[in-house]
Amino acid sequence: MEVALEDNNLMEKVLPPDEQEIDVELEAKEKKYLRGEGANLESLKDKKLKTQLASREKLYGKSAKAAAKIEKWLLPASAGYLETEGLEKTWRIKQTDIAKEVDLLSSKNQYDIVLPDFGPYKLDFTASGRHMLAGGRKGHLALVDMMNMNLIKEIHVRETVRDVAFLHNDQFFAAAQKKYSYIYARDGTELHCLKEHGPVARLRFLKNHFLLASVNKIGQLHYQDVTYGDMVASIRTGKGRTDVMEVNPHNGVVALGHSGGTVTMWKPTSQAPLVQMQCHPGPVSSVAFHPNGHLMATSGKERKVKIWDLRKFEEVQTIHGFHAKTLSFSQKGLLAAGTGSFVQVLGDSSGGGGGYSRYMSHSMVKGYQVEKVMFRPYEDVLGIGHSMGWSSVLIPGSGEPNFDSWVANPFETSKQRREKEVHLLLDKLPPETIMLDPSKIGAMRPSRRKERPTRGEIEAEKEVAIEAAKSVEMKKKTKGRNKPSKRTKKKKEMVENAKKTFPELEHSNIAGKKRRIGEDAAAELPASLKRFARKN
Amino acid sequence: MRIKTISRSVDEFTRERSQDLQRVFHNFDPSLRPMEKAVEYQRALTAAKLEKIFARPFVGAMDGHRDGISCVAKNPNYLKGIFSASMDGDIRLWDIATRRTVCQFPGHLGAVRGLTVSTDGNVLVSCGTDCNVRLWSVPRPSLEDSDLSSEKSTEPSAVYTCKNALLAVDHQFEGDLFATAGAQLDIWNHNRSQPVQSFTSGSHSVISVRFNPGEPDILATSSGDNHISIYDIRMSSAARKILMRTKTNSIAWNPMEPMNFTAANEDGNCYSFDGRKNEEAKCVHKDHVSAVMDIDFSPTGREFVTGSYDRSVRIFPYNGGHSREIYHTKRMQRVFCVKYSSDATYVISGSDDTNLRLWKAKASEQLGVILPREQKKHEYNEAVKNRYKHLPEIKRIVRHRHLPKPIYKAKAESRAMNDAKRRKEDRRKAHSAPGTVVTESHRTRRIIKEVE
């Protein structure tokens, strides 16, 4: 009987191979939901706190397991894919070939809208991918419902429109026009004229913070809070005119690409950039951020596209061959680059970001000059704004198939939209929360116990200070004031000042000397006077 | 070539009829939610502020007694009723929902010192300084009793006389016995006019008595000579005795962990003991400035409420050293008795100003019927606030309480005094040989000895 029981136990430990695979898969997914390492509870001395935290860590583990299982079994849709057989290559497949293989609903997403009169078009999508805003350079603004291909509103502002951006939902949008920027409502009414921004070259909206960021022709960066109209920051970048600006969705940091080849990153609360990276030898043509916030793609006029890792600020990959005027990352990490009338989509073969290679491509009619490419959220669609209007092509595997109704719902009713707006406003983050590593919020700063520096350290510091004081170059005075004696006096004074900041050593030195003097003196005194020597 | 693209049909993702609920889809992937920690922190801040906005703990006062209230008793069988007795011998049964007197029990000539109800809710036992123990039959509440204008009064079903004034009474949890405290500890039966058993201990009177909810034969008493004694009725003398530095005014057993009890002491602290191990207190609960007069545990066993001579009512966690809540009013004078209601929602305090006050146990709780979505939102707010409550901004908001000036000043003074003592102690330790100066832990500091 006992032997049989033991056998059973052994059986439970060794899983059949399919279940083993599933286990490994689930573990990988679980890591994603754990959001980092668990806390090290060994160093805690407080037993009550230790048990409380330990039970919480267990709970996190359980919830991560449950989320991993849900992702595996319960999500309604699966991602798109494009697989070739034999000698076929994915980048040779044309949109016409795809149209034959794909269902009716998807083929509706492939079209070209020709509007030759109003100049190159810039696009923007709402967070759910349902609405699209197209802005033509010559002043054409169009708000389209992509689900029904319904033109909601179309206005002609009769002056140059350089960029368009949606605010938090489809009810409001902003257009950067010739002299000022304007905010319009969904029905085309002009709500606000943003004079302070000046002639804006690029407009972007930070969703979590309700900040409208703009860079203007003088190279100034403005952040305006659109809930109550406050200008949160206006920063003089000092690097001249640029029209390359992107927002990192992971941490809300704004990246500007400059004509010297540097990419600088800004936050509204500081006048100096957070990071300055020398990316290209020539001007930076465009910048794009991966949705996970770790990867950045930049392109320069020297016909290279570079992929950077933002955790280490190192280059991960260089793609040669074309000058990408516009770049865009999709939700699944595909990179679209537009040059001339040719759009190339690159896919990552390795998980971390180093393996971007050709995935698909789309070449348009020669006369169409690509102005902007942007992937549509939650769909396998790439929107291309070009000089003759805009097009939409299918890129299987680019969009996230499962949306979360509480984050972005493409099938929103008006009631849900209103509720969501209120919740977004309640969760509005203050501009101080924009930082390079957003996970630092809620963490405690490690307590630094102030250790008194050792004597050796103090002496070393003192010597460094003296050296610094000696090596200061003094101004050469004229008109008879430049006497050598005065110069040496001044130098000595500076060295004395440097020494003054280390008073403790002085006292201990003196005390030591006094003692030594006392002992020496005691040795020199005649025997009868020795009783009067200082005894220590 | 194999291709698949995302194509969502509208009817899969929208509702069929307008009577249906809207369809909700979840994807818990963290990459869809950028800056989730910052958003969570913002929500915690909002939750903390909302908690303060909705914090209205005072529900109402029950007015009617003509002298200060000396004791309160709750009926284990009937949630809405509460008994209170005052210093002039007036015993009343209140209906908490309407805050009116349902029934009066006149009869005592002096102050009523102890009040308790049997576990089946039928018999009310009261004792007082007129050396009497009176047993009353509790009127059955019925639907007809909603007639508020009639205040009935009843006759006692039995009156037993003793030789000395009685100071406290408590009823056994499962049985027919009740214990009175006075010059000595007496155990009575409902039907006998003389005590069934008596325990004498020294020359000091027994101040308070409390039966253990788990073991029907064990009770804890406190006496005027600073002892806490645990008796087993089946034995002839005290099972355990603890001698403290100051006297204990009241004792309460933890209903969920019946081996632990908490003693409300005259020095302003409450000491939680493990009944089996008495050398040191399990926990010292310090926040009151003056003597703690009464203590009662919540039925969950996780919190207890204390009323003190410093005109405040505090709620402590069962294992925490400091109170999580303080209730005070300008009109509330010395609090002599407190009770935690049997549904863990309300706290009742009886004080010297002849009023019985009803407070909410959780100050910002929404009373009444709560929809499941509201309930979930409350739970979420609570959880997110607890996750970030150690951070300075949120900690400041969550901890903030308005204290009456005398208590504020007394606390500042005691803090200064304690800091000075600790500094001196630290310096003595630093300047003497290691091991010669030993700091006594708070848990043993006030206990002089344990007597078996």
mmCIF file with all atom_site columns, N, CA, C and O in Angstrom, chain A residues 324-355:
data_model
loop_
_atom_site.group_PDB
_atom_site.id
_atom_site.type_symbol
_atom_site.label_atom_id
_atom_site.label_alt_id
_atom_site.label_comp_id
_atom_site.label_asym_id
_atom_site.label_entity_id
_atom_site.label_seq_id
_atom_site.pdbx_PDB_ins_code
_atom_site.Cartn_x
_atom_site.Cartn_y
_atom_site.Cartn_z
_atom_site.occupancy
_atom_site.B_iso_or_equiv
_atom_site.pdbx_formal_charge
_atom_site.auth_seq_id
_atom_site.auth_comp_id
_atom_site.auth_asym_id
_atom_site.auth_atom_id
_atom_site.pdbx_PDB_model_num
ATOM 1   N N  . ALA A 1 324 ? 14.637 57.777 -43.740 1.00 0.00 ? 324 ALA A N  1
ATOM 2   C CA . ALA A 1 324 ? 13.241 57.707 -43.324 1.00 0.00 ? 324 ALA A CA 1
ATOM 3   C C  . ALA A 1 324 ? 12.776 59.075 -42.878 1.00 0.00 ? 324 ALA A C  1
ATOM 4   O O  . ALA A 1 324 ? 13.272 59.619 -41.903 1.00 0.00 ? 324 ALA A O  1
ATOM 5   N N  . LYS A 1 325 ? 11.815 59.624 -43.596 1.00 0.00 ? 325 LYS A N  1
ATOM 6   C CA . LYS A 1 325 ? 11.319 60.953 -43.222 1.00 0.00 ? 325 LYS A CA 1
ATOM 7   C C  . LYS A 1 325 ? 10.390 60.856 -42.023 1.00 0.00 ? 325 LYS A C  1
ATOM 8   O O  . LYS A 1 325 ? 10.205 61.808 -41.275 1.00 0.00 ? 325 LYS A O  1
ATOM 9   N N  . THR A 1 326 ? 9.762  59.681 -41.873 1.00 0.00 ? 326 THR A N  1
ATOM 10  C CA . THR A 1 326 ? 8.833  59.523 -40.761 1.00 0.00 ? 326 THR A CA 1
ATOM 11  C C  . THR A 1 326 ? 8.932  58.104 -40.238 1.00 0.00 ? 326 THR A C  1
ATOM 12  O O  . THR A 1 326 ? 9.141  57.157 -41.001 1.00 0.00 ? 326 THR A O  1
ATOM 13  N N  . LEU A 1 327 ? 8.815  57.969 -38.926 1.00 0.00 ? 327 LEU A N  1
ATOM 14  C CA . LEU A 1 327 ? 8.907  56.667 -38.277 1.00 0.00 ? 327 LEU A CA 1
ATOM 15  C C  . LEU A 1 327 ? 7.714  56.477 -37.363 1.00 0.00 ? 327 LEU A C  1
ATOM 16  O O  . LEU A 1 327 ? 7.187  57.445 -36.807 1.00 0.00 ? 327 LEU A O  1
ATOM 17  N N  . SER A 1 328 ? 7.301  55.209 -37.201 1.00 0.00 ? 328 SER A N  1
ATOM 18  C CA . SER A 1 328 ? 6.238  54.947 -36.231 1.00 0.00 ? 328 SER A CA 1
ATOM 19  C C  . SER A 1 328 ? 6.342  53.514 -35.747 1.00 0.00 ? 328 SER A C  1
ATOM 20  O O  . SER A 1 328 ? 6.606  52.608 -36.530 1.00 0.00 ? 328 SER A O  1
ATOM 21  N N  . PHE A 1 329 ? 6.132  53.330 -34.442 1.00 0.00 ? 329 PHE A N  1
ATOM 22  C CA . PHE A 1 329 ? 6.101  51.991 -33.855 1.00 0.00 ? 329 PHE A CA 1
ATOM 23  C C  . PHE A 1 329 ? 4.657  51.559 -33.686 1.00 0.00 ? 329 PHE A C  1
ATOM 24  O O  . PHE A 1 329 ? 3.786  52.369 -33.351 1.00 0.00 ? 329 PHE A O  1
ATOM 25  N N  . SER A 1 330 ? 4.403  50.261 -33.878 1.00 0.00 ? 330 SER A N  1
ATOM 26  C CA . SER A 1 330 ? 3.045  49.781 -33.646 1.00 0.00 ? 330 SER A CA 1
ATOM 27  C C  . SER A 1 330 ? 2.952  49.224 -32.230 1.00 0.00 ? 330 SER A C  1
ATOM 28  O O  . SER A 1 330 ? 3.953  49.109 -31.530 1.00 0.00 ? 330 SER A O  1
ATOM 29  N N  . GLN A 1 331 ? 1.744  48.834 -31.815 1.00 0.00 ? 331 GLN A N  1
ATOM 30  C CA . GLN A 1 331 ? 1.562  48.321 -30.457 1.00 0.00 ? 331 GLN A CA 1
ATOM 31  C C  . GLN A 1 331 ? 2.314  47.027 -30.226 1.00 0.00 ? 331 GLN A C  1
ATOM 32  O O  . GLN A 1 331 ? 2.688  46.713 -29.114 1.00 0.00 ? 331 GLN A O  1
ATOM 33  N N  . LYS A 1 332 ? 2.529  46.278 -31.324 1.00 0.00 ? 332 LYS A N  1
ATOM 34  C CA . LYS A 1 332 ? 3.236  45.014 -31.171 1.00 0.00 ? 332 LYS A CA 1
ATOM 35  C C  . LYS A 1 332 ? 4.717  45.145 -31.472 1.00 0.00 ? 332 LYS A C  1
ATOM 36  O O  . LYS A 1 332 ? 5.412  44.134 -31.544 1.00 0.00 ? 332 LYS A O  1
ATOM 37  N N  . GLY A 1 333 ? 5.197  46.380 -31.720 1.00 0.00 ? 333 GLY A N  1
ATOM 38  C CA . GLY A 1 333 ? 6.632  46.577 -31.894 1.00 0.00 ? 333 GLY A CA 1
ATOM 39  C C  . GLY A 1 333 ? 7.121  46.592 -33.313 1.00 0.00 ? 333 GLY A C  1
ATOM 40  O O  . GLY A 1 333 ? 8.333  46.569 -33.534 1.00 0.00 ? 333 GLY A O  1
ATOM 41  N N  . LEU A 1 334 ? 6.233  46.635 -34.291 1.00 0.00 ? 334 LEU A N  1
ATOM 42  C CA . LEU A 1 334 ? 6.686  46.756 -35.675 1.00 0.00 ? 334 LEU A CA 1
ATOM 43  C C  . LEU A 1 334 ? 7.029  48.212 -35.950 1.00 0.00 ? 334 LEU A C  1
ATOM 44  O O  . LEU A 1 334 ? 6.368  49.114 -35.462 1.00 0.00 ? 334 LEU A O  1
ATOM 45  N N  . LEU A 1 335 ? 8.064  48.438 -36.757 1.00 0.00 ? 335 LEU A N  1
ATOM 46  C CA . LEU A 1 335 ? 8.511  49.802 -37.038 1.00 0.00 ? 335 LEU A CA 1
ATOM 47  C C  . LEU A 1 335 ? 8.227  50.125 -38.493 1.00 0.00 ? 335 LEU A C  1
ATOM 48  O O  . LEU A 1 335 ? 8.650  49.396 -39.399 1.00 0.00 ? 335 LEU A O  1
ATOM 49  N N  . ALA A 1 336 ? 7.479  51.190 -38.730 1.00 0.00 ? 336 ALA A N  1
ATOM 50  C CA . ALA A 1 336 ? 7.186  51.628 -40.097 1.00 0.00 ? 336 ALA A CA 1
ATOM 51  C C  . ALA A 1 336 ? 8.031  52.841 -40.409 1.00 0.00 ? 336 ALA A C  1
ATOM 52  O O  . ALA A 1 336 ? 8.126  53.767 -39.608 1.00 0.00 ? 336 ALA A O  1
ATOM 53  N N  . ALA A 1 337 ? 8.667  52.860 -41.559 1.00 0.00 ? 337 ALA A N  1
ATOM 54  C CA . ALA A 1 337 ? 9.497  53.997 -41.979 1.00 0.00 ? 337 ALA A CA 1
ATOM 55  C C  . ALA A 1 337 ? 9.043  54.421 -43.363 1.00 0.00 ? 337 ALA A C  1
ATOM 56  O O  . ALA A 1 337 ? 8.901  53.590 -44.263 1.00 0.00 ? 337 ALA A O  1
ATOM 57  N N  . GLY A 1 338 ? 8.816  55.711 -43.493 1.00 0.00 ? 338 GLY A N  1
ATOM 58  C CA . GLY A 1 338 ? 8.348  56.207 -44.791 1.00 0.00 ? 338 GLY A CA 1
ATOM 59  C C  . GLY A 1 338 ? 9.406  57.064 -45.443 1.00 0.00 ? 338 GLY A C  1
ATOM 60  O O  . GLY A 1 338 ? 9.920  57.997 -44.840 1.00 0.00 ? 338 GLY A O  1
ATOM 61  N N  . THR A 1 339 ? 9.738  56.784 -46.691 1.00 0.00 ? 339 THR A N  1
ATOM 62  C CA . THR A 1 339 ? 10.679 57.614 -47.447 1.00 0.00 ? 339 THR A CA 1
ATOM 63  C C  . THR A 1 339 ? 10.116 57.805 -48.830 1.00 0.00 ? 339 THR A C  1
ATOM 64  O O  . THR A 1 339 ? 9.695  56.837 -49.466 1.00 0.00 ? 339 THR A O  1
ATOM 65  N N  . GLY A 1 340 ? 10.089 59.019 -49.291 1.00 0.00 ? 340 GLY A N  1
ATOM 66  C CA . GLY A 1 340 ? 9.609  59.270 -50.652 1.00 0.00 ? 340 GLY A CA 1
ATOM 67  C C  . GLY A 1 340 ? 8.200  58.744 -50.827 1.00 0.00 ? 340 GLY A C  1
ATOM 68  O O  . GLY A 1 340 ? 7.289  59.148 -50.123 1.00 0.00 ? 340 GLY A O  1
ATOM 69  N N  . SER A 1 341 ? 8.009  57.792 -51.726 1.00 0.00 ? 341 SER A N  1
ATOM 70  C CA . SER A 1 341 ? 6.694  57.198 -51.872 1.00 0.00 ? 341 SER A CA 1
ATOM 71  C C  . SER A 1 341 ? 6.716  55.731 -51.480 1.00 0.00 ? 341 SER A C  1
ATOM 72  O O  . SER A 1 341 ? 5.909  54.933 -51.952 1.00 0.00 ? 341 SER A O  1
ATOM 73  N N  . PHE A 1 342 ? 7.640  55.396 -50.626 1.00 0.00 ? 342 PHE A N  1
ATOM 74  C CA . PHE A 1 342 ? 7.852  54.000 -50.263 1.00 0.00 ? 342 PHE A CA 1
ATOM 75  C C  . PHE A 1 342 ? 7.766  53.882 -48.755 1.00 0.00 ? 342 PHE A C  1
ATOM 76  O O  . PHE A 1 342 ? 8.359  54.658 -48.019 1.00 0.00 ? 342 PHE A O  1
ATOM 77  N N  . VAL A 1 343 ? 6.993  52.910 -48.302 1.00 0.00 ? 343 VAL A N  1
ATOM 78  C CA . VAL A 1 343 ? 6.873  52.683 -46.855 1.00 0.00 ? 343 VAL A CA 1
ATOM 79  C C  . VAL A 1 343 ? 7.399  51.296 -46.568 1.00 0.00 ? 343 VAL A C  1
ATOM 80  O O  . VAL A 1 343 ? 6.993  50.321 -47.206 1.00 0.00 ? 343 VAL A O  1
ATOM 81  N N  . GLN A 1 344 ? 8.298  51.208 -45.612 1.00 0.00 ? 344 GLN A N  1
ATOM 82  C CA . GLN A 1 344 ? 8.824  49.897 -45.250 1.00 0.00 ? 344 GLN A CA 1
ATOM 83  C C  . GLN A 1 344 ? 8.462  49.594 -43.805 1.00 0.00 ? 344 GLN A C  1
ATOM 84  O O  . GLN A 1 344 ? 8.554  50.462 -42.942 1.00 0.00 ? 344 GLN A O  1
ATOM 85  N N  . VAL A 1 345 ? 8.038  48.354 -43.557 1.00 0.00 ? 345 VAL A N  1
ATOM 86  C CA . VAL A 1 345 ? 7.695  47.948 -42.195 1.00 0.00 ? 345 VAL A CA 1
ATOM 87  C C  . VAL A 1 345 ? 8.719  46.911 -41.751 1.00 0.00 ? 345 VAL A C  1
ATOM 88  O O  . VAL A 1 345 ? 8.971  45.930 -42.441 1.00 0.00 ? 345 VAL A O  1
ATOM 89  N N  . LEU A 1 346 ? 9.342  47.174 -40.587 1.00 0.00 ? 346 LEU A N  1
ATOM 90  C CA . LEU A 1 346 ? 10.363 46.278 -40.067 1.00 0.00 ? 346 LEU A CA 1
ATOM 91  C C  . LEU A 1 346 ? 9.810  45.569 -38.844 1.00 0.00 ? 346 LEU A C  1
ATOM 92  O O  . LEU A 1 346 ? 9.098  46.158 -38.038 1.00 0.00 ? 346 LEU A O  1
ATOM 93  N N  . GLY A 1 347 ? 10.167 44.284 -38.730 1.00 0.00 ? 347 GLY A N  1
ATOM 94  C CA . GLY A 1 347 ? 9.698  43.522 -37.593 1.00 0.00 ? 347 GLY A CA 1
ATOM 95  C C  . GLY A 1 347 ? 10.873 43.028 -36.766 1.00 0.00 ? 347 GLY A C  1
ATOM 96  O O  . GLY A 1 347 ? 11.959 42.808 -37.271 1.00 0.00 ? 347 GLY A O  1
ATOM 97  N N  . ASP A 1 348 ? 10.620 42.884 -35.490 1.00 0.00 ? 348 ASP A N  1
ATOM 98  C CA . ASP A 1 348 ? 11.660 42.463 -34.568 1.00 0.00 ? 348 ASP A CA 1
ATOM 99  C C  . ASP A 1 348 ? 11.681 40.947 -34.461 1.00 0.00 ? 348 ASP A C  1
ATOM 100 O O  . ASP A 1 348 ? 10.715 40.342 -34.024 1.00 0.00 ? 348 ASP A O  1
ATOM 101 N N  . SER A 1 349 ? 12.796 40.338 -34.863 1.00 0.00 ? 349 SER A N  1
ATOM 102 C CA . SER A 1 349 ? 12.849 38.884 -34.755 1.00 0.00 ? 349 SER A CA 1
ATOM 103 C C  . SER A 1 349 ? 13.272 38.455 -33.355 1.00 0.00 ? 349 SER A C  1
ATOM 104 O O  . SER A 1 349 ? 12.850 37.425 -32.862 1.00 0.00 ? 349 SER A O  1
ATOM 105 N N  . SER A 1 350 ? 14.112 39.264 -32.707 1.00 0.00 ? 350 SER A N  1
ATOM 106 C CA . SER A 1 350 ? 14.454 38.940 -31.321 1.00 0.00 ? 350 SER A CA 1
ATOM 107 C C  . SER A 1 350 ? 13.531 39.744 -30.409 1.00 0.00 ? 350 SER A C  1
ATOM 108 O O  . SER A 1 350 ? 13.038 40.783 -30.784 1.00 0.00 ? 350 SER A O  1
ATOM 109 N N  . GLY A 1 351 ? 13.322 39.240 -29.207 1.00 0.00 ? 351 GLY A N  1
ATOM 110 C CA . GLY A 1 351 ? 12.359 39.900 -28.323 1.00 0.00 ? 351 GLY A CA 1
ATOM 111 C C  . GLY A 1 351 ? 12.802 41.269 -27.857 1.00 0.00 ? 351 GLY A C  1
ATOM 112 O O  . GLY A 1 351 ? 12.020 42.178 -27.762 1.00 0.00 ? 351 GLY A O  1
ATOM 113 N N  . GLY A 1 352 ? 14.095 41.455 -27.594 1.00 0.00 ? 352 GLY A N  1
ATOM 114 C CA . GLY A 1 352 ? 14.550 42.660 -26.894 1.00 0.00 ? 352 GLY A CA 1
ATOM 115 C C  . GLY A 1 352 ? 14.698 43.884 -27.746 1.00 0.00 ? 352 GLY A C  1
ATOM 116 O O  . GLY A 1 352 ? 14.687 44.993 -27.255 1.00 0.00 ? 352 GLY A O  1
ATOM 117 N N  . GLY A 1 353 ? 14.834 43.754 -29.049 1.00 0.00 ? 353 GLY A N  1
ATOM 118 C CA . GLY A 1 353 ? 14.909 44.977 -29.867 1.00 0.00 ? 353 GLY A CA 1
ATOM 119 C C  . GLY A 1 353 ? 16.086 45.038 -30.790 1.00 0.00 ? 353 GLY A C  1
ATOM 120 O O  . GLY A 1 353 ? 16.227 46.000 -31.519 1.00 0.00 ? 353 GLY A O  1
ATOM 121 N N  . GLY A 1 354 ? 16.948 44.057 -30.799 1.00 0.00 ? 354 GLY A N  1
ATOM 122 C CA . GLY A 1 354 ? 18.113 44.199 -31.664 1.00 0.00 ? 354 GLY A CA 1
ATOM 123 C C  . GLY A 1 354 ? 17.931 43.642 -33.050 1.00 0.00 ? 354 GLY A C  1
ATOM 124 O O  . GLY A 1 354 ? 18.787 43.812 -33.905 1.00 0.00 ? 354 GLY A O  1
ATOM 125 N N  . GLY A 1 355 ? 16.786 42.977 -33.292 1.00 0.00 ? 355 GLY A N  1
ATOM 126 C CA . GLY A 1 355 ? 16.717 42.216 -34.538 1.00 0.00 ? 355 GLY A CA 1
ATOM 127 C C  . GLY A 1 355 ? 15.717 42.723 -35.552 1.00 0.00 ? 355 GLY A C  1
ATOM 128 O O  . GLY A 1 355 ? 14.951 41.937 -36.102 1.00 0.00 ? 355 GLY A O  1
#
